[in-house]
PDB file of C-alpha atoms in Angstrom:
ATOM      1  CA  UNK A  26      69.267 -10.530 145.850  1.00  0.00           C
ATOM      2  CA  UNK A  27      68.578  -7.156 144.560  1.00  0.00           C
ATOM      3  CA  UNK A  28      66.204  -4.355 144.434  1.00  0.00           C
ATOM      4  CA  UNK A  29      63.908  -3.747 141.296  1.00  0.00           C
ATOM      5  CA  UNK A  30      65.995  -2.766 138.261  1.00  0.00           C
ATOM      6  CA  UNK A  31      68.826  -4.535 139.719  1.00  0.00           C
ATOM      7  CA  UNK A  32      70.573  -8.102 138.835  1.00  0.00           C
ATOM      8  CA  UNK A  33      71.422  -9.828 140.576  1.00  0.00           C
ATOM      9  CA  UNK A  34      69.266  -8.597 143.147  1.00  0.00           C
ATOM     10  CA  UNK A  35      72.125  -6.482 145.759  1.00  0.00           C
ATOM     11  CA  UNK A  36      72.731  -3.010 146.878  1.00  0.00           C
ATOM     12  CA  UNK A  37      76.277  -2.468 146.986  1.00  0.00           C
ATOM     13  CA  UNK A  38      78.365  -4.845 148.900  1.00  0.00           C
ATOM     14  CA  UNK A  39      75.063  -6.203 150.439  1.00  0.00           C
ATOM     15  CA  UNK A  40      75.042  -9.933 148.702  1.00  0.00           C
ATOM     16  CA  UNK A  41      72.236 -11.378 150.306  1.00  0.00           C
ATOM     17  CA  UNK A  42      68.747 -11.904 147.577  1.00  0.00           C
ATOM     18  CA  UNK A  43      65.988 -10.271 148.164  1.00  0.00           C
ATOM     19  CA  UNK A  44      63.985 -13.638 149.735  1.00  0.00           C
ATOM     20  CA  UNK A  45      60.304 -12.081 150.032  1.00  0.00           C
ATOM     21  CA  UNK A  46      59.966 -11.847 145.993  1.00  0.00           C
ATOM     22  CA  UNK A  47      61.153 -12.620 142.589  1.00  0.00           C
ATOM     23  CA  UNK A  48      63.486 -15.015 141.991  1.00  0.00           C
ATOM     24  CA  UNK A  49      64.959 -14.797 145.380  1.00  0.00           C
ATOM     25  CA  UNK A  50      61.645 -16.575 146.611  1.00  0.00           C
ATOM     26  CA  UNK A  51      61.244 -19.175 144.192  1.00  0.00           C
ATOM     27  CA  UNK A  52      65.223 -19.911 144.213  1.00  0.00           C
ATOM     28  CA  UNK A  53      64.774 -20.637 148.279  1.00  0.00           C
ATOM     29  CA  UNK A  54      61.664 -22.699 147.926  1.00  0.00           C
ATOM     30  CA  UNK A  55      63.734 -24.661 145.067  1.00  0.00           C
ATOM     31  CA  UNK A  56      66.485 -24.975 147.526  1.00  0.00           C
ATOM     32  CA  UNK A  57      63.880 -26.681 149.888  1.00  0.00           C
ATOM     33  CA  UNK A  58      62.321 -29.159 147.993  1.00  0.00           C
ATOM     34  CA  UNK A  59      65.607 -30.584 147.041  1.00  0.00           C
ATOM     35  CA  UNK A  60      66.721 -30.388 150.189  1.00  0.00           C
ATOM     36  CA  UNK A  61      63.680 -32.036 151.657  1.00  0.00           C
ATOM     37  CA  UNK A  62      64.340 -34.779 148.965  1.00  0.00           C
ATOM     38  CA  UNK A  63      67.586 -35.123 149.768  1.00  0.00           C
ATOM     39  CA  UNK A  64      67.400 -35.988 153.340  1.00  0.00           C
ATOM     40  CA  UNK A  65      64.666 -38.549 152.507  1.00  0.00           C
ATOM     41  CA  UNK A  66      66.793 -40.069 150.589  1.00  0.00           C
ATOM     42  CA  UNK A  67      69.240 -40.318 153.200  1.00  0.00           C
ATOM     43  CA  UNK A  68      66.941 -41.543 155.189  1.00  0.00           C
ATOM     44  CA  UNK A  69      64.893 -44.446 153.618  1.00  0.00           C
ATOM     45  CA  UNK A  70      67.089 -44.692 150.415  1.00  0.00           C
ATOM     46  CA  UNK A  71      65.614 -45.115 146.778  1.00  0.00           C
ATOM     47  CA  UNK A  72      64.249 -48.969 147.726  1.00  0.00           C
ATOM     48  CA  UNK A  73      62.144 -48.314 150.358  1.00  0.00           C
ATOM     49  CA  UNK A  74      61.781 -44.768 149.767  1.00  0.00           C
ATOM     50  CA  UNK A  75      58.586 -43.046 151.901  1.00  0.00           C
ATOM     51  CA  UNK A  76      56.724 -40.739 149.849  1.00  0.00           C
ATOM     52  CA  UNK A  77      54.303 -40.280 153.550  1.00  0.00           C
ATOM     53  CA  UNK A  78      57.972 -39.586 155.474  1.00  0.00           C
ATOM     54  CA  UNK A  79      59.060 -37.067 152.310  1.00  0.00           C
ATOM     55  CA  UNK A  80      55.579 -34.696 152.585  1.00  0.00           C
ATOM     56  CA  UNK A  81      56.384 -34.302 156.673  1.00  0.00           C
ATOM     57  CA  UNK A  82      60.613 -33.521 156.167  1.00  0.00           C
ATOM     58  CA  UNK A  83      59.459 -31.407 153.138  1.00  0.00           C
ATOM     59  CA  UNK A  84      56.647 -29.157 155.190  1.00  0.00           C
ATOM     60  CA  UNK A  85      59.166 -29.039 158.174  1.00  0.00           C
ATOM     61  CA  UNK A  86      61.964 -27.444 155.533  1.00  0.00           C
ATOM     62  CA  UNK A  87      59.798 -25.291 153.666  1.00  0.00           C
ATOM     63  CA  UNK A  88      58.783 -23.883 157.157  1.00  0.00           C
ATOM     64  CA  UNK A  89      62.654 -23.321 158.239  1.00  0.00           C
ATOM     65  CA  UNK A  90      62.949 -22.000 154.576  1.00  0.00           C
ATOM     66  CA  UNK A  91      60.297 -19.608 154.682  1.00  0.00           C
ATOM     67  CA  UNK A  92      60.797 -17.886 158.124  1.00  0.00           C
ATOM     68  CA  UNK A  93      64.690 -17.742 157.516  1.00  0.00           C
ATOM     69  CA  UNK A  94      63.157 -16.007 154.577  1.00  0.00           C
ATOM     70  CA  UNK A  95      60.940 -13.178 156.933  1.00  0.00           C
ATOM     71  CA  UNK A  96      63.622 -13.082 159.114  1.00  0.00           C
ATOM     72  CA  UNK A  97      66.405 -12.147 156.852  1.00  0.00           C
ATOM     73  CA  UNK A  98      64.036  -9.961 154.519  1.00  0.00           C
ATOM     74  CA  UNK A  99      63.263  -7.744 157.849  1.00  0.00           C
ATOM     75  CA  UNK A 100      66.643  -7.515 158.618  1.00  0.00           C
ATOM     76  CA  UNK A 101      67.409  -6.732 155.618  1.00  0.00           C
ATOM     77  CA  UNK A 102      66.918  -2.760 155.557  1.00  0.00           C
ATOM     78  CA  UNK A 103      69.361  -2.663 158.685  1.00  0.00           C
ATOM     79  CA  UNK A 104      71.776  -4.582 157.371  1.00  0.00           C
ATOM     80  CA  UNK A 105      72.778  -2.742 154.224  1.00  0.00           C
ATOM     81  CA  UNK A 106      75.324  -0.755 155.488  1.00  0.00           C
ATOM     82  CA  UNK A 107      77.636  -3.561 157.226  1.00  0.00           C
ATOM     83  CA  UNK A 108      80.918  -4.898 155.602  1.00  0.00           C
ATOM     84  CA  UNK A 109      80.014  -8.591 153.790  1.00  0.00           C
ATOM     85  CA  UNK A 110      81.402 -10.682 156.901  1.00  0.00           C
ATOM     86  CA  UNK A 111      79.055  -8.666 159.560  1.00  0.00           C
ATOM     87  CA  UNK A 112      76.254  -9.224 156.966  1.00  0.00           C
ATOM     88  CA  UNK A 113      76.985 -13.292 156.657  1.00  0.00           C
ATOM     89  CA  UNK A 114      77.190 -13.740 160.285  1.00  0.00           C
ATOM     90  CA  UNK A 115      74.197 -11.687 161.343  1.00  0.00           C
ATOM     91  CA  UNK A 116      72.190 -13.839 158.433  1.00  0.00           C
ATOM     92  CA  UNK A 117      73.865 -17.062 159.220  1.00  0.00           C
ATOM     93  CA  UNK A 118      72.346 -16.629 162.806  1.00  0.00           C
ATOM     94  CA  UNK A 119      68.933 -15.596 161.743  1.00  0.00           C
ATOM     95  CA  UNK A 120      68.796 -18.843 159.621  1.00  0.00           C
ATOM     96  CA  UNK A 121      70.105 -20.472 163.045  1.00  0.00           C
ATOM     97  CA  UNK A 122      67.448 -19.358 165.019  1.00  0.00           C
ATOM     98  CA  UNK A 123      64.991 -20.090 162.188  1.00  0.00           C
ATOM     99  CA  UNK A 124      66.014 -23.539 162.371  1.00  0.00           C
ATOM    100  CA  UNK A 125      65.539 -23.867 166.334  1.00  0.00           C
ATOM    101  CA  UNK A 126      61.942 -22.611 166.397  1.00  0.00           C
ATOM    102  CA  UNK A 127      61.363 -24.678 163.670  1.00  0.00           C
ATOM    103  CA  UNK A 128      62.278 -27.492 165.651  1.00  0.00           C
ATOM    104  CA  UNK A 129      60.901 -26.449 169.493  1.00  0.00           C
ATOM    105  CA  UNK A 130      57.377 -25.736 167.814  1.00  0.00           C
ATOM    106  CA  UNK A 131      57.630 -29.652 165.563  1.00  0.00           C
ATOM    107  CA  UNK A 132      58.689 -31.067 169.015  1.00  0.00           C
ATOM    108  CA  UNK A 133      56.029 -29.732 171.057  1.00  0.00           C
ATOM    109  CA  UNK A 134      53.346 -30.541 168.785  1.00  0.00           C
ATOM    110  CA  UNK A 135      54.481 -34.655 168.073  1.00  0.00           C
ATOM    111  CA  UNK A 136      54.745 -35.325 171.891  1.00  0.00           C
ATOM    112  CA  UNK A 137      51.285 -33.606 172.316  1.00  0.00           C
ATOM    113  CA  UNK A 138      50.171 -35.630 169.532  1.00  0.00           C
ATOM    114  CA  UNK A 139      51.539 -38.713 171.171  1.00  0.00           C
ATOM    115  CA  UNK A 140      51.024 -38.348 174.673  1.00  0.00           C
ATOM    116  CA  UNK A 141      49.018 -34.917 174.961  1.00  0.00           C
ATOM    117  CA  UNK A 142      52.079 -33.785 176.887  1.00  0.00           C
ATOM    118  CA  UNK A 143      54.313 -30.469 175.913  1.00  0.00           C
ATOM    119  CA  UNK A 144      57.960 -31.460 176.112  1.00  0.00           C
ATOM    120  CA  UNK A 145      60.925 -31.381 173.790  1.00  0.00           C
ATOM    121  CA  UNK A 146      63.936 -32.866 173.102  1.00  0.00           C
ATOM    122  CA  UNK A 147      66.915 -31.020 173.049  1.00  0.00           C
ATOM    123  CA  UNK A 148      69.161 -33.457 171.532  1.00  0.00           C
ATOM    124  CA  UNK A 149      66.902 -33.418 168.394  1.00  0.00           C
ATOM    125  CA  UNK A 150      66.472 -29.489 168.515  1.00  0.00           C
ATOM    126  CA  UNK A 151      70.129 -29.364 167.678  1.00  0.00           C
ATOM    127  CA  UNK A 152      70.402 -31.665 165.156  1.00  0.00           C
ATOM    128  CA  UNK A 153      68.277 -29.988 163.461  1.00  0.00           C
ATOM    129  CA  UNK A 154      70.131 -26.491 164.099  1.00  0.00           C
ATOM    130  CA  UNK A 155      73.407 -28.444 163.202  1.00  0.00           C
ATOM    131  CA  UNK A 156      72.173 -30.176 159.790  1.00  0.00           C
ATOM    132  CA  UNK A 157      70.606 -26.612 158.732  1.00  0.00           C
ATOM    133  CA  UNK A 158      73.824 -25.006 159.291  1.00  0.00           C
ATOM    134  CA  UNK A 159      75.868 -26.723 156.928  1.00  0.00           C
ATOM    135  CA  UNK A 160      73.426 -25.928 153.716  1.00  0.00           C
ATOM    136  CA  UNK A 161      72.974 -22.528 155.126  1.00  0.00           C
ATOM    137  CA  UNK A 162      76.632 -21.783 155.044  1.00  0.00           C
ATOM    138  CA  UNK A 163      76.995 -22.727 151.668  1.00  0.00           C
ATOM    139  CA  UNK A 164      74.151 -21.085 150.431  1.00  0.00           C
ATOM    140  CA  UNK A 165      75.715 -17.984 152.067  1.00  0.00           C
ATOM    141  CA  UNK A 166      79.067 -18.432 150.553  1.00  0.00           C
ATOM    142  CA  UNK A 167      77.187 -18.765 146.815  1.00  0.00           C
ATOM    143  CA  UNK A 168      75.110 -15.724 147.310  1.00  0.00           C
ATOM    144  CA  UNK A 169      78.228 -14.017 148.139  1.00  0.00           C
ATOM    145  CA  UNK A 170      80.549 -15.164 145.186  1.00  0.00           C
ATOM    146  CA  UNK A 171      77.548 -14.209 142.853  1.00  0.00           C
ATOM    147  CA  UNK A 172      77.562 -10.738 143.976  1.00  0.00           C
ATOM    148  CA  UNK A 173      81.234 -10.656 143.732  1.00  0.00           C
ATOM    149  CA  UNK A 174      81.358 -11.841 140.186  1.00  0.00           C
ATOM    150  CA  UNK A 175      78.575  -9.389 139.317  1.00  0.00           C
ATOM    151  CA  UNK A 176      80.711  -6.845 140.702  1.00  0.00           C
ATOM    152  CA  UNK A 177      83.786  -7.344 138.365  1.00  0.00           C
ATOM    153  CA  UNK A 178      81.203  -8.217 135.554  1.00  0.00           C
ATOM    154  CA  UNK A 179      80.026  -4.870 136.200  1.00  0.00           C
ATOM    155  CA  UNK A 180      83.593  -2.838 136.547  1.00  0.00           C
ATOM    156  CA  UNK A 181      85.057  -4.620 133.487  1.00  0.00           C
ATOM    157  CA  UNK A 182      82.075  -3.300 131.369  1.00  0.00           C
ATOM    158  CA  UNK A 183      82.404  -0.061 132.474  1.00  0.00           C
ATOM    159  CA  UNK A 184      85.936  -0.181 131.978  1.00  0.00           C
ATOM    160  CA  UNK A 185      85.483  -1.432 128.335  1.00  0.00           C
ATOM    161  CA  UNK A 186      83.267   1.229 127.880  1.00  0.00           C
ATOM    162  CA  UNK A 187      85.214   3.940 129.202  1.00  0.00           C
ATOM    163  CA  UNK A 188      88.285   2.721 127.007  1.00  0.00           C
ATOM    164  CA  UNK A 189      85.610   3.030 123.899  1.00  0.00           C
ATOM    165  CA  UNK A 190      84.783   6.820 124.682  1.00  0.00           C
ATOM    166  CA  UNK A 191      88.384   7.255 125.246  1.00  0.00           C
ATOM    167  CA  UNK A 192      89.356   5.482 121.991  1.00  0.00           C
ATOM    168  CA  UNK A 193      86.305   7.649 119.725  1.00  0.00           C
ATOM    169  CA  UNK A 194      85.954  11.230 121.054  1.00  0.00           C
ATOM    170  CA  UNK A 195      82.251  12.041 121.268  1.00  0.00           C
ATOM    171  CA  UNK A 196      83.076  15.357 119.732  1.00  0.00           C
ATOM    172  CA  UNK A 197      84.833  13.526 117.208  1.00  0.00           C
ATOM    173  CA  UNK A 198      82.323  11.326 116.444  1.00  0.00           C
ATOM    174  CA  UNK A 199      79.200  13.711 116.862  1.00  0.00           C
ATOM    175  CA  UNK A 200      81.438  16.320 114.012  1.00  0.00           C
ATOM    176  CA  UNK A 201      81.712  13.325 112.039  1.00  0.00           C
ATOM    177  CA  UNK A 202      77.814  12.732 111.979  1.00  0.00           C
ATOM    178  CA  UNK A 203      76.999  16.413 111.159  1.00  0.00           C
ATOM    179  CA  UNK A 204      79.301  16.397 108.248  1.00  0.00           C
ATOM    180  CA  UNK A 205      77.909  12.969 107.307  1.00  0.00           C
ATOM    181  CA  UNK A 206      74.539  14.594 107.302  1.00  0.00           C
ATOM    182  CA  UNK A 207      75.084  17.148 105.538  1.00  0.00           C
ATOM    183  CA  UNK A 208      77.359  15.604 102.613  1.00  0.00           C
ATOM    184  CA  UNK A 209      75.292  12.634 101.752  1.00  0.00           C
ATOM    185  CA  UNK A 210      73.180  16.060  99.882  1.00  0.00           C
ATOM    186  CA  UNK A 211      75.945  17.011  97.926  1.00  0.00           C
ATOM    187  CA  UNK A 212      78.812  14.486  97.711  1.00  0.00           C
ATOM    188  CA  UNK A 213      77.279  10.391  97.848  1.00  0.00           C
ATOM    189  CA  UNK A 214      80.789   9.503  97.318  1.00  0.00           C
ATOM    190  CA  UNK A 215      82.853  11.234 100.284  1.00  0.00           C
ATOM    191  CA  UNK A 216      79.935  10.346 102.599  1.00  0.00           C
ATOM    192  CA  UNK A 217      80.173   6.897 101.492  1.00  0.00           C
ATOM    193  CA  UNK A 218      83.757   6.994 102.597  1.00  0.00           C
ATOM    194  CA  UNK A 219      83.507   8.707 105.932  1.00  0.00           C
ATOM    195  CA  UNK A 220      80.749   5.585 106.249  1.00  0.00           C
ATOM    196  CA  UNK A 221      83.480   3.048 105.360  1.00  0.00           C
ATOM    197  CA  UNK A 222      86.454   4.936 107.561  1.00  0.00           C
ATOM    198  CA  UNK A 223      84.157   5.274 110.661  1.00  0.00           C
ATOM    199  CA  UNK A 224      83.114   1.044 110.260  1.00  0.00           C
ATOM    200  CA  UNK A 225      86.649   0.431 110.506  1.00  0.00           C
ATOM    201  CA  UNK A 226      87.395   2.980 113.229  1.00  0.00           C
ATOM    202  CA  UNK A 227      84.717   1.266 115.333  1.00  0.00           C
ATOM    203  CA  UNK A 228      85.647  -2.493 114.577  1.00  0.00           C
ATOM    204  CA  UNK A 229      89.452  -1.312 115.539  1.00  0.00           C
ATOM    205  CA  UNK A 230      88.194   0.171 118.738  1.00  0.00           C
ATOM    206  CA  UNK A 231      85.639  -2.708 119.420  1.00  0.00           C
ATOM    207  CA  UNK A 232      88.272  -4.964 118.737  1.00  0.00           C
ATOM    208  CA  UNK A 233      89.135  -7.652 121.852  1.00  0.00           C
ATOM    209  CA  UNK A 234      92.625  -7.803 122.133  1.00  0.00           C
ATOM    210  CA  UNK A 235      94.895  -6.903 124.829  1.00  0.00           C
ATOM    211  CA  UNK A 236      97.126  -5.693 121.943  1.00  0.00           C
ATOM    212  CA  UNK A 237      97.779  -4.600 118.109  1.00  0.00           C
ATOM    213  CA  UNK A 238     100.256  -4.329 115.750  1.00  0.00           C
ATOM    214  CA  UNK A 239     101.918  -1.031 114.407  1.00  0.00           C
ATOM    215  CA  UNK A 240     100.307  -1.593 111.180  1.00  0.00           C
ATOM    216  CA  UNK A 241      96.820  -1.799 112.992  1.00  0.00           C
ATOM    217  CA  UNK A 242      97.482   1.531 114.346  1.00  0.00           C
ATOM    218  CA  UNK A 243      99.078   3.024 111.947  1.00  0.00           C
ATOM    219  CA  UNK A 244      95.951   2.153 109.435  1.00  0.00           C
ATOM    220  CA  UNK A 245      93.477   3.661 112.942  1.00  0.00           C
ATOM    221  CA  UNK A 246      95.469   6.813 112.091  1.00  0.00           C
ATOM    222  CA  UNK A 247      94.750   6.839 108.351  1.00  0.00           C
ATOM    223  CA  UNK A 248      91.175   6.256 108.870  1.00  0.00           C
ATOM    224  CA  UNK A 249      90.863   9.217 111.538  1.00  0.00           C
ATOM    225  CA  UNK A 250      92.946  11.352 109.384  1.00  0.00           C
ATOM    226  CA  UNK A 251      90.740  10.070 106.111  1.00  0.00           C
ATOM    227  CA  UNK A 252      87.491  11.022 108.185  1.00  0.00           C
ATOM    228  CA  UNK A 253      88.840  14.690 109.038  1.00  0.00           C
ATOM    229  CA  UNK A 254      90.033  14.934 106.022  1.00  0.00           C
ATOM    230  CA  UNK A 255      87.169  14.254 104.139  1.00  0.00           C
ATOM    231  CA  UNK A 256      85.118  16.415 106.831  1.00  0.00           C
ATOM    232  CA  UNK A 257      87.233  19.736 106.851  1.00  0.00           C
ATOM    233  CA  UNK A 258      88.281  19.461 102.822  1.00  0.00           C
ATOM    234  CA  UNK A 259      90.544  22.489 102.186  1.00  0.00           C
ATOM    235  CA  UNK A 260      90.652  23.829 105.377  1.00  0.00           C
ATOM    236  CA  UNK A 261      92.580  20.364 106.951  1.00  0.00           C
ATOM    237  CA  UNK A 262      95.381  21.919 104.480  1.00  0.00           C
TER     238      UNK A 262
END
């Protein structure tokens, strides 16, 4: 779903996993086996369940898995710039069309296996393209809520963040350091304090609430006031 360095694995409004590595890959080939289990299930059911049936429906999937996989993974660098519903409809297809050569080539080779004769049915080549394209729409429609929860994950930490710097000036704090420095040399006790005021400054500004009371600010003030105070001795006068 992303590039390396990235998580989850998207460029920009581009939701779909990267499928050739990572934990795109292994997430897909998880997908398959359950699938594959699934439908044996539905099949046979848990009484006379066919573990000889379950190894052919699971190769057949993983094959449908893995090409969707090439498919959408060399797509994938001419894709990037198309709005999500472009991008879920161009993939959807691939997966489609995945599905449907998945199905010509197992049709071809069990009647030439039966009767050493190469036909297909098309009635069965599009139930298979039909029961692929419910999972694959889901699929699509998780990968795309994933990105989009990454996305406000992602904007409401950098909005926390840029309420922090706006909260504790950099200046402010960076002053505060220097003098800290330099007084813990020749006054313990005021460096202890701008220690103590800057704690509290922090745990006010860290603090996750919507809002505060006018005592909580008003003590903010007292402890900025303390720290510059402290810091700029007579010259604050």
């Amino acid at each position: 779903m992303s590039d390396s360095g990235k998580n989850p694995t998207q460029i920009g409004d581009y939701f779909i996993p990267d499928l050739c590595r990572g934990q795109g890959l292994l997430g897909l080939s998880a997908i398959a086996a359950l699938s594959a289990v699934l439908i044996a299930l539905l099949h046979s059911g848990i009484g006379d369940f066919d573990f000889l049936w379950l190894g052919k429906i699971g190769l057949f999937v993983c094959w449908i898995a893995l090409i969707s996989a090439l498919f959408l993974c060399r797509a994938r660098p001419y894709l990037t710039n198309l709005s999500p519903p472009q991008v879920a409809l161009i993939n959807y297809l691939l997966v489609l069309l995945a599905a449907a050569l998945c199905a010509v080539a197992a049709e071809y080779w069990n009647s030439y296996s039966a009767s050493g004769i190469w036909q297909a049915d098309p009635i069965s080549i599009l139930n298979t393209v039909l029961i692929t394209a419910i999972p694959a729409g889901v699929i699509l429609r998780l990968y795309y809520l994933q990105q989009r929860l990454y996305q406000q994950q992602s904007a409401s930490l950098e909005a926390r963040l840029a309420a922090l710097q706006a909260t504790i000036r950099p200046h402010f704090l960076f002053n505060s350091m220097n003098s800290l420095a330099t007084l813990i040399r020749i006054d313990a006790d005021k460096a202890e304090r701008i220690v103590e005021n800057l704690c509290d400054l922090f745990r006010y500004a860290l603090k996750d609430s919507k809002s505060v009371t006018l005592k909580e600010e008003v003590d903010a003030c007292e402890r900025y006031l303390g720290i510059e105070k402290l810091r700029l001795d007579e010259r604050l006068e």
